[in-house]
mmCIF file of C-alpha atoms in Angstrom:
data_model
loop_
_atom_site.group_PDB
_atom_site.id
_atom_site.type_symbol
_atom_site.label_atom_id
_atom_site.label_comp_id
_atom_site.label_asym_id
_atom_site.label_seq_id
_atom_site.Cartn_x
_atom_site.Cartn_y
_atom_site.Cartn_z
ATOM 1 C CA MET A 65 -12.385 50.905 101.680
ATOM 2 C CA ILE A 66 -12.826 50.314 97.947
ATOM 3 C CA ARG A 67 -12.523 54.042 97.377
ATOM 4 C CA GLN A 68 -9.191 54.105 99.225
ATOM 5 C CA HIS A 69 -7.878 51.219 97.118
ATOM 6 C CA LEU A 70 -8.933 52.969 93.952
ATOM 7 C CA LEU A 71 -7.172 56.143 95.046
ATOM 8 C CA VAL A 72 -3.949 54.235 95.806
ATOM 9 C CA ALA A 73 -4.154 52.420 92.444
ATOM 10 C CA ALA A 74 -4.680 55.720 90.614
ATOM 11 C CA TRP A 75 -1.720 57.269 92.441
ATOM 12 C CA VAL A 76 0.547 54.302 91.615
ATOM 13 C CA LEU A 77 -0.539 54.459 87.967
ATOM 14 C CA ALA A 78 0.107 58.212 87.805
ATOM 15 C CA VAL A 79 3.577 57.823 89.343
ATOM 16 C CA THR A 80 4.404 54.948 86.980
ATOM 17 C CA LEU A 81 3.281 56.885 83.912
ATOM 18 C CA THR A 82 5.174 60.007 84.991
ATOM 19 C CA THR A 83 8.348 58.021 85.641
ATOM 20 C CA SER A 84 8.004 56.243 82.310
ATOM 21 C CA ALA A 85 7.496 59.546 80.460
ATOM 22 C CA GLN A 86 10.529 61.021 82.211
ATOM 23 C CA GLU A 87 12.614 58.013 81.213
ATOM 24 C CA VAL A 88 11.561 58.408 77.577
ATOM 25 C CA ASP A 89 12.330 62.151 77.725
ATOM 26 C CA LEU A 90 15.759 61.358 79.114
ATOM 27 C CA ARG A 91 16.462 58.755 76.412
ATOM 28 C CA VAL A 92 15.338 61.183 73.706
ATOM 29 C CA ARG A 93 17.649 63.841 75.164
ATOM 30 C CA VAL A 94 20.597 61.453 75.361
ATOM 31 C CA ILE A 95 20.243 60.494 71.697
ATOM 32 C CA ALA A 96 19.471 64.039 70.509
ATOM 33 C CA SER A 97 22.510 65.399 72.339
ATOM 34 C CA LYS A 98 24.740 63.190 70.169
ATOM 35 C CA LEU A 99 23.334 64.642 66.952
ATOM 36 C CA ARG A 100 24.252 67.922 65.294
ATOM 37 C CA CYS A 101 21.380 70.231 64.383
ATOM 38 C CA PRO A 102 21.501 70.461 60.540
ATOM 39 C CA VAL A 103 20.417 74.099 60.414
ATOM 40 C CA CYS A 104 22.359 75.501 63.387
ATOM 41 C CA GLN A 105 25.895 76.533 64.197
ATOM 42 C CA ASN A 106 27.459 73.782 66.276
ATOM 43 C CA GLU A 107 24.364 73.072 68.340
ATOM 44 C CA SER A 108 22.923 69.689 69.210
ATOM 45 C CA VAL A 109 19.473 68.491 68.215
ATOM 46 C CA ALA A 110 18.716 68.351 71.953
ATOM 47 C CA ASP A 111 19.524 72.024 72.546
ATOM 48 C CA SER A 112 18.326 73.542 69.285
ATOM 49 C CA GLN A 113 15.035 75.425 69.086
ATOM 50 C CA SER A 114 14.798 74.975 65.298
ATOM 51 C CA GLU A 115 11.751 73.306 63.795
ATOM 52 C CA LEU A 116 13.837 70.601 62.129
ATOM 53 C CA SER A 117 15.478 69.675 65.443
ATOM 54 C CA ALA A 118 12.071 69.502 67.134
ATOM 55 C CA GLN A 119 10.894 67.197 64.350
ATOM 56 C CA MET A 120 14.021 65.073 64.758
ATOM 57 C CA ARG A 121 13.319 64.751 68.493
ATOM 58 C CA THR A 122 9.758 63.651 67.685
ATOM 59 C CA LEU A 123 11.139 61.079 65.255
ATOM 60 C CA ILE A 124 13.559 59.795 67.916
ATOM 61 C CA ARG A 125 10.617 59.446 70.320
ATOM 62 C CA ASP A 126 8.618 57.541 67.702
ATOM 63 C CA LYS A 127 11.535 55.215 66.992
ATOM 64 C CA LEU A 128 12.025 54.529 70.705
ATOM 65 C CA ALA A 129 8.315 53.785 71.010
ATOM 66 C CA ALA A 130 8.684 51.392 68.065
ATOM 67 C CA GLY A 131 11.329 49.503 70.055
ATOM 68 C CA GLU A 132 14.493 50.722 68.315
ATOM 69 C CA THR A 133 17.649 50.958 70.390
ATOM 70 C CA GLU A 134 19.757 54.072 70.887
ATOM 71 C CA ASP A 135 22.458 52.630 68.641
ATOM 72 C CA GLN A 136 19.979 51.829 65.860
ATOM 73 C CA ILE A 137 18.556 55.359 65.965
ATOM 74 C CA VAL A 138 21.980 57.014 65.857
ATOM 75 C CA ARG A 139 22.971 54.745 62.951
ATOM 76 C CA TYR A 140 19.762 55.730 61.141
ATOM 77 C CA PHE A 141 20.690 59.416 61.301
ATOM 78 C CA VAL A 142 24.263 58.658 60.198
ATOM 79 C CA SER A 143 22.886 56.685 57.223
ATOM 80 C CA ARG A 144 20.859 59.748 56.164
ATOM 81 C CA TYR A 145 23.224 62.632 56.958
ATOM 82 C CA GLY A 146 26.604 60.951 57.106
ATOM 83 C CA GLU A 147 28.983 61.093 60.037
ATOM 84 C CA TRP A 148 28.705 64.866 59.875
ATOM 85 C CA ILE A 149 25.537 64.494 61.985
ATOM 86 C CA LEU A 150 27.551 63.218 64.948
ATOM 87 C CA LEU A 151 28.637 66.005 67.269
ATOM 88 C CA GLU A 152 31.641 63.931 68.270
ATOM 89 C CA PRO A 153 33.492 62.197 65.435
ATOM 90 C CA PRO A 154 33.735 58.462 66.100
ATOM 91 C CA ARG A 155 37.062 57.241 67.486
ATOM 92 C CA GLN A 156 37.978 55.031 64.555
ATOM 93 C CA GLY A 157 40.247 54.945 61.500
ATOM 94 C CA VAL A 158 41.472 58.258 60.157
ATOM 95 C CA LEU A 159 39.155 60.126 62.569
ATOM 96 C CA TRP A 160 41.569 59.296 65.371
ATOM 97 C CA PHE A 161 43.613 62.141 63.843
ATOM 98 C CA VAL A 162 40.890 64.609 64.867
ATOM 99 C CA TRP A 163 41.077 63.395 68.456
ATOM 100 C CA LEU A 164 44.852 63.172 68.681
ATOM 101 C CA ALA A 165 45.872 66.245 66.651
ATOM 102 C CA PRO A 166 45.182 68.853 69.382
ATOM 103 C CA ALA A 167 47.154 66.886 71.976
ATOM 104 C CA ALA A 168 49.971 66.299 69.490
ATOM 105 C CA ALA A 169 50.029 70.004 68.567
ATOM 106 C CA LEU A 170 50.128 70.974 72.244
ATOM 107 C CA LEU A 171 52.932 68.528 72.957
ATOM 108 C CA GLY A 172 54.878 69.663 69.888
ATOM 109 C CA GLY A 173 54.461 73.313 70.888
ATOM 110 C CA ALA A 174 55.650 72.580 74.428
ATOM 111 C CA VAL A 175 58.731 70.773 73.108
ATOM 112 C CA LEU A 176 59.533 73.706 70.816
ATOM 113 C CA VAL A 177 59.173 76.248 73.638
ATOM 114 C CA ILE A 178 61.305 74.197 76.052
ATOM 115 C CA ALA A 179 63.989 73.662 73.414
ATOM 116 C CA TYR A 180 64.013 77.358 72.585
ATOM 117 C CA LEU A 181 64.275 78.391 76.250
ATOM 118 C CA ARG A 182 67.058 75.890 76.959
ATOM 119 C CA ARG A 183 68.938 77.143 73.941
ATOM 120 C CA SER A 184 68.525 80.748 75.100
ATOM 121 C CA ILE A 185 69.783 80.037 78.625
ATOM 122 C CA ARG A 186 72.718 77.833 77.615
ATOM 123 C CA PRO A 187 76.102 79.690 77.224
ATOM 124 C CA HIS A 188 76.837 80.225 73.582
ATOM 125 C CA PRO A 189 80.139 78.795 72.309
ATOM 126 C CA HIS A 190 80.732 81.799 70.018
ATOM 127 C CA LEU A 191 80.643 84.234 72.952
ATOM 128 C CA THR A 192 84.132 85.105 74.158
ATOM 129 C CA PRO A 193 84.729 86.289 77.758
ATOM 130 C CA MET B 34 84.969 97.811 82.129
ATOM 131 C CA ALA B 35 84.127 97.348 78.537
ATOM 132 C CA ASP B 36 82.139 94.324 77.633
ATOM 133 C CA SER B 37 84.245 92.335 75.270
ATOM 134 C CA GLN B 38 81.543 89.807 74.525
ATOM 135 C CA THR B 39 80.445 89.672 70.943
ATOM 136 C CA VAL B 40 77.052 88.373 70.086
ATOM 137 C CA THR B 41 76.672 86.463 66.903
ATOM 138 C CA PRO B 42 73.191 86.025 65.454
ATOM 139 C CA ARG B 43 71.786 82.593 66.098
ATOM 140 C CA ARG B 44 70.534 80.526 63.266
ATOM 141 C CA PRO B 45 67.018 79.280 63.769
ATOM 142 C CA LEU B 46 66.739 75.645 64.727
ATOM 143 C CA PRO B 47 66.378 73.664 61.500
ATOM 144 C CA TRP B 48 63.948 71.244 63.019
ATOM 145 C CA ALA B 49 61.859 74.161 64.290
ATOM 146 C CA TRP B 50 61.323 75.103 60.649
ATOM 147 C CA ILE B 51 60.531 71.510 59.813
ATOM 148 C CA GLY B 52 58.026 71.421 62.673
ATOM 149 C CA MET B 53 56.359 74.617 61.517
ATOM 150 C CA ALA B 54 56.188 73.308 57.960
ATOM 151 C CA ALA B 55 54.684 70.064 59.240
ATOM 152 C CA VAL B 56 51.878 72.093 60.819
ATOM 153 C CA VAL B 57 51.397 74.813 58.203
ATOM 154 C CA ILE B 58 51.539 72.691 55.028
ATOM 155 C CA PRO B 59 48.775 70.242 56.031
ATOM 156 C CA LEU B 60 46.687 73.220 57.196
ATOM 157 C CA LEU B 61 47.117 74.934 53.814
ATOM 158 C CA LEU B 62 46.261 71.690 52.026
ATOM 159 C CA VAL B 63 43.076 71.309 54.079
ATOM 160 C CA LEU B 64 42.127 74.927 53.337
ATOM 161 C CA ALA B 65 42.860 74.501 49.634
ATOM 162 C CA PHE B 66 40.755 71.336 49.535
ATOM 163 C CA GLY B 67 37.927 73.041 51.395
ATOM 164 C CA LEU B 68 37.925 76.148 49.201
ATOM 165 C CA ARG B 69 37.796 74.068 46.018
ATOM 166 C CA ARG B 70 34.643 72.273 47.119
ATOM 167 C CA ASP B 71 31.213 73.535 46.109
ATOM 168 C CA PRO B 72 29.432 74.420 49.363
ATOM 169 C CA ARG B 73 26.094 73.718 47.647
ATOM 170 C CA ALA B 74 27.132 70.161 46.871
ATOM 171 C CA LEU B 75 26.443 68.783 50.327
ATOM 172 C CA PRO B 76 27.681 65.242 50.542
ATOM 173 C CA SER B 77 24.859 62.758 50.911
ATOM 174 C CA PRO B 78 25.360 59.144 51.910
ATOM 175 C CA LEU B 79 22.195 58.397 49.922
ATOM 176 C CA VAL B 80 23.780 59.092 46.543
ATOM 177 C CA GLY B 81 24.442 55.740 44.906
ATOM 178 C CA ARG B 82 22.010 53.955 47.201
ATOM 179 C CA MET B 83 18.353 53.065 46.815
ATOM 180 C CA ALA B 84 16.174 56.083 47.572
ATOM 181 C CA PRO B 85 14.079 55.804 50.745
ATOM 182 C CA ALA B 86 10.478 54.853 49.996
ATOM 183 C CA PHE B 87 7.863 57.471 50.758
ATOM 184 C CA GLY B 88 4.156 58.107 50.573
ATOM 185 C CA LEU B 89 3.122 61.692 49.965
ATOM 186 C CA GLN B 90 -0.341 63.103 50.605
ATOM 187 C CA LEU B 91 -0.955 65.261 47.550
ATOM 188 C CA PHE B 92 -2.404 68.770 47.522
ATOM 189 C CA SER B 93 -4.633 67.632 44.699
ATOM 190 C CA GLY B 94 -5.936 64.740 46.774
ATOM 191 C CA GLY B 95 -4.781 61.155 46.725
ATOM 192 C CA ARG B 96 -1.442 59.752 47.640
ATOM 193 C CA LEU B 97 1.747 59.274 45.647
ATOM 194 C CA THR B 98 4.367 56.669 46.490
ATOM 195 C CA LEU B 99 7.891 56.428 45.157
ATOM 196 C CA GLY B 100 7.172 52.843 44.134
ATOM 197 C CA GLU B 101 4.580 54.079 41.614
ATOM 198 C CA LEU B 102 7.281 56.095 39.870
ATOM 199 C CA ARG B 103 9.592 53.153 39.231
ATOM 200 C CA GLY B 104 10.759 53.334 35.615
ATOM 201 C CA ARG B 105 10.708 57.138 35.575
ATOM 202 C CA LEU B 106 13.413 59.634 36.433
ATOM 203 C CA VAL B 107 12.210 61.477 39.546
ATOM 204 C CA VAL B 108 13.178 65.053 40.361
ATOM 205 C CA LEU B 109 12.368 65.214 44.071
ATOM 206 C CA ASN B 110 12.326 68.789 45.334
ATOM 207 C CA PHE B 111 11.952 69.913 48.961
ATOM 208 C CA TRP B 112 10.598 73.441 49.292
ATOM 209 C CA ALA B 113 8.696 75.902 51.475
ATOM 210 C CA SER B 114 6.630 78.979 50.613
ATOM 211 C CA TRP B 115 8.665 81.193 52.966
ATOM 212 C CA CYS B 116 11.929 80.222 51.274
ATOM 213 C CA VAL B 117 12.714 83.371 49.313
ATOM 214 C CA PRO B 118 14.323 83.889 46.879
ATOM 215 C CA ALA B 119 15.717 80.386 46.319
ATOM 216 C CA CYS B 120 12.362 78.561 46.138
ATOM 217 C CA THR B 121 10.709 81.344 44.156
ATOM 218 C CA ASP B 122 13.663 81.351 41.749
ATOM 219 C CA GLU B 123 13.519 77.636 41.083
ATOM 220 C CA ALA B 124 9.735 77.132 40.983
ATOM 221 C CA PRO B 125 9.456 78.228 37.297
ATOM 222 C CA VAL B 126 12.503 76.062 36.494
ATOM 223 C CA LEU B 127 10.899 72.959 37.983
ATOM 224 C CA GLN B 128 7.645 73.686 36.153
ATOM 225 C CA ALA B 129 9.564 74.120 32.865
ATOM 226 C CA ILE B 130 11.371 70.819 33.385
ATOM 227 C CA TRP B 131 8.071 69.101 34.169
ATOM 228 C CA GLU B 132 6.444 70.480 31.010
ATOM 229 C CA GLN B 133 9.417 69.678 28.789
ATOM 230 C CA TYR B 134 10.284 66.221 30.109
ATOM 231 C CA ARG B 135 7.087 64.686 31.499
ATOM 232 C CA THR B 136 6.489 62.848 28.228
ATOM 233 C CA LYS B 137 10.118 61.727 28.178
ATOM 234 C CA GLY B 138 9.903 59.765 31.412
ATOM 235 C CA VAL B 139 10.542 62.451 34.023
ATOM 236 C CA THR B 140 8.333 63.215 37.013
ATOM 237 C CA VAL B 141 8.902 66.263 39.190
ATOM 238 C CA VAL B 142 7.653 65.844 42.756
ATOM 239 C CA GLY B 143 7.437 68.743 45.208
ATOM 240 C CA VAL B 144 7.622 68.019 48.924
ATOM 241 C CA ASN B 145 6.568 70.973 51.045
ATOM 242 C CA ILE B 146 8.194 71.029 54.489
ATOM 243 C CA GLN B 147 8.148 73.255 57.584
ATOM 244 C CA ASP B 148 5.244 75.217 56.188
ATOM 245 C CA HIS B 149 1.506 75.756 56.442
ATOM 246 C CA GLU B 150 -0.997 74.523 53.917
ATOM 247 C CA ALA B 151 -2.585 77.862 52.993
ATOM 248 C CA PRO B 152 0.656 79.686 52.003
ATOM 249 C CA ALA B 153 1.882 76.525 50.290
ATOM 250 C CA ARG B 154 -1.244 76.378 48.129
ATOM 251 C CA THR B 155 -0.935 80.125 47.377
ATOM 252 C CA PHE B 156 2.656 79.534 46.252
ATOM 253 C CA ILE B 157 1.558 76.719 43.932
ATOM 254 C CA GLN B 158 -1.136 78.913 42.380
ATOM 255 C CA ARG B 159 1.200 81.896 42.058
ATOM 256 C CA PHE B 160 3.707 79.924 39.997
ATOM 257 C CA GLY B 161 1.136 77.725 38.254
ATOM 258 C CA LEU B 162 2.805 74.520 39.395
ATOM 259 C CA THR B 163 1.130 71.475 37.896
ATOM 260 C CA PHE B 164 3.560 68.732 38.895
ATOM 261 C CA PRO B 165 2.525 66.494 41.812
ATOM 262 C CA GLY B 166 3.228 67.922 45.221
ATOM 263 C CA GLY B 167 2.223 67.443 48.812
ATOM 264 C CA MET B 168 3.021 68.268 52.408
ATOM 265 C CA ASP B 169 5.407 66.480 54.714
ATOM 266 C CA PRO B 170 4.100 68.030 57.936
ATOM 267 C CA ARG B 171 6.452 66.225 60.321
ATOM 268 C CA SER B 172 9.424 66.265 57.910
ATOM 269 C CA VAL B 173 9.562 62.478 58.043
ATOM 270 C CA ILE B 174 10.382 62.246 54.327
ATOM 271 C CA ALA B 175 12.803 65.168 54.568
ATOM 272 C CA ILE B 176 14.763 63.601 57.434
ATOM 273 C CA ASP B 177 14.702 60.251 55.629
ATOM 274 C CA TYR B 178 16.453 61.992 52.726
ATOM 275 C CA GLY B 179 18.894 63.820 54.986
ATOM 276 C CA VAL B 180 17.544 67.248 54.093
ATOM 277 C CA TYR B 181 19.321 70.178 55.769
ATOM 278 C CA GLY B 182 17.104 72.993 54.564
ATOM 279 C CA VAL B 183 15.110 74.271 51.632
ATOM 280 C CA PRO B 184 15.409 74.038 48.749
ATOM 281 C CA GLU B 185 17.097 70.715 48.148
ATOM 282 C CA THR B 186 16.689 68.543 45.078
ATOM 283 C CA TYR B 187 17.378 64.865 44.518
ATOM 284 C CA LEU B 188 17.411 62.873 41.309
ATOM 285 C CA ILE B 189 16.214 59.287 41.570
ATOM 286 C CA ASP B 190 16.846 57.128 38.538
ATOM 287 C CA GLN B 191 14.492 54.669 36.878
ATOM 288 C CA SER B 192 15.646 51.829 39.123
ATOM 289 C CA GLY B 193 14.929 53.817 42.285
ATOM 290 C CA ARG B 194 18.530 54.756 43.036
ATOM 291 C CA THR B 195 19.490 58.211 44.287
ATOM 292 C CA VAL B 196 21.955 59.595 41.772
ATOM 293 C CA TYR B 197 22.268 63.287 42.589
ATOM 294 C CA LYS B 198 21.657 65.826 45.320
ATOM 295 C CA TYR B 199 21.783 69.597 45.162
ATOM 296 C CA ALA B 200 21.231 72.127 47.942
ATOM 297 C CA GLY B 201 20.016 75.500 46.708
ATOM 298 C CA ALA B 202 17.968 76.760 43.790
ATOM 299 C CA VAL B 203 18.296 74.532 40.731
ATOM 300 C CA SER B 204 18.438 75.883 37.196
ATOM 301 C CA VAL B 205 17.776 74.307 33.820
ATOM 302 C CA ASP B 206 21.494 74.562 33.030
ATOM 303 C CA LEU B 207 22.292 72.692 36.208
ATOM 304 C CA LEU B 208 19.761 69.867 35.935
ATOM 305 C CA THR B 209 19.600 69.053 32.243
ATOM 306 C CA PRO B 210 23.232 67.896 31.901
ATOM 307 C CA VAL B 211 22.695 65.586 34.871
ATOM 308 C CA MET B 212 19.379 64.302 33.531
ATOM 309 C CA ALA B 213 20.464 63.794 29.921
ATOM 310 C CA PRO B 214 22.647 60.668 30.376
ATOM 311 C CA LEU B 215 20.034 59.147 32.673
ATOM 312 C CA LEU B 216 17.367 59.548 30.002
ATOM 313 C CA GLU B 217 19.615 58.163 27.260
ATOM 314 C CA THR B 218 20.010 54.879 29.112
ATOM 315 C CA ARG B 219 16.313 54.125 28.901
#
């Protein structure tokens, strides 16, 4: 009977530890996926195989273990590397331009094409029958 | 039946030109701005701020902290033995600066990152480096300084403020003009 209880307790502990480790892994990945690998071409710290990215992931894990929040950790990296480290520029101030420029360019291009086509189709006043 | 229609060339839409100019001119300005910048001068948010504190386990034994160097101008260099030729090019430069300025209030500190101890020690012996240096095996100091790669060099003034960052091999001609005004203010 005691042996059975011990086995159940060990199983519960193992499941708890595994779940906890998976949660930490997931949190590390979430944070690392927001950061740009400093030595790669447009790759996140989460996806990069570089040594520096691996060390950054370890540091993120340590900071989570020390009780820091996701926001605090991201702000730490921004304070060291600047906003360059963020894979997605923050939606604030002048950086809104980066987010809106492609849509504006697309819209502007569409307007130009439509105007050109309408002008091409419309009968021209200088044409005589 | 002959076609009596005459086609006159159409003038391009004036606002189409304005639209194109509105796209092309800012693009050219961005390119011109980008091409004028020195790619080695990576912007660092640390410049102008207090340098992050660190404790470095020295190759020679013992431990060096940034706090101990308060009052001295610190040339903090991140390097690796495999970093060729940039680190091999600048190693004699850093040693020369150490020898010339150590009595004038300058300390050169080498932080070895992403490396192994044996090749790092061989590198130090090969270039006869006598300034304090140690390993940062987990790159904790390097990340704290926002290091991208090796070599990178930071100048930390006598009050502990980061005043300069350079990515790439430093030279005497590059560092001395930056160091001179900082030493005059002592």
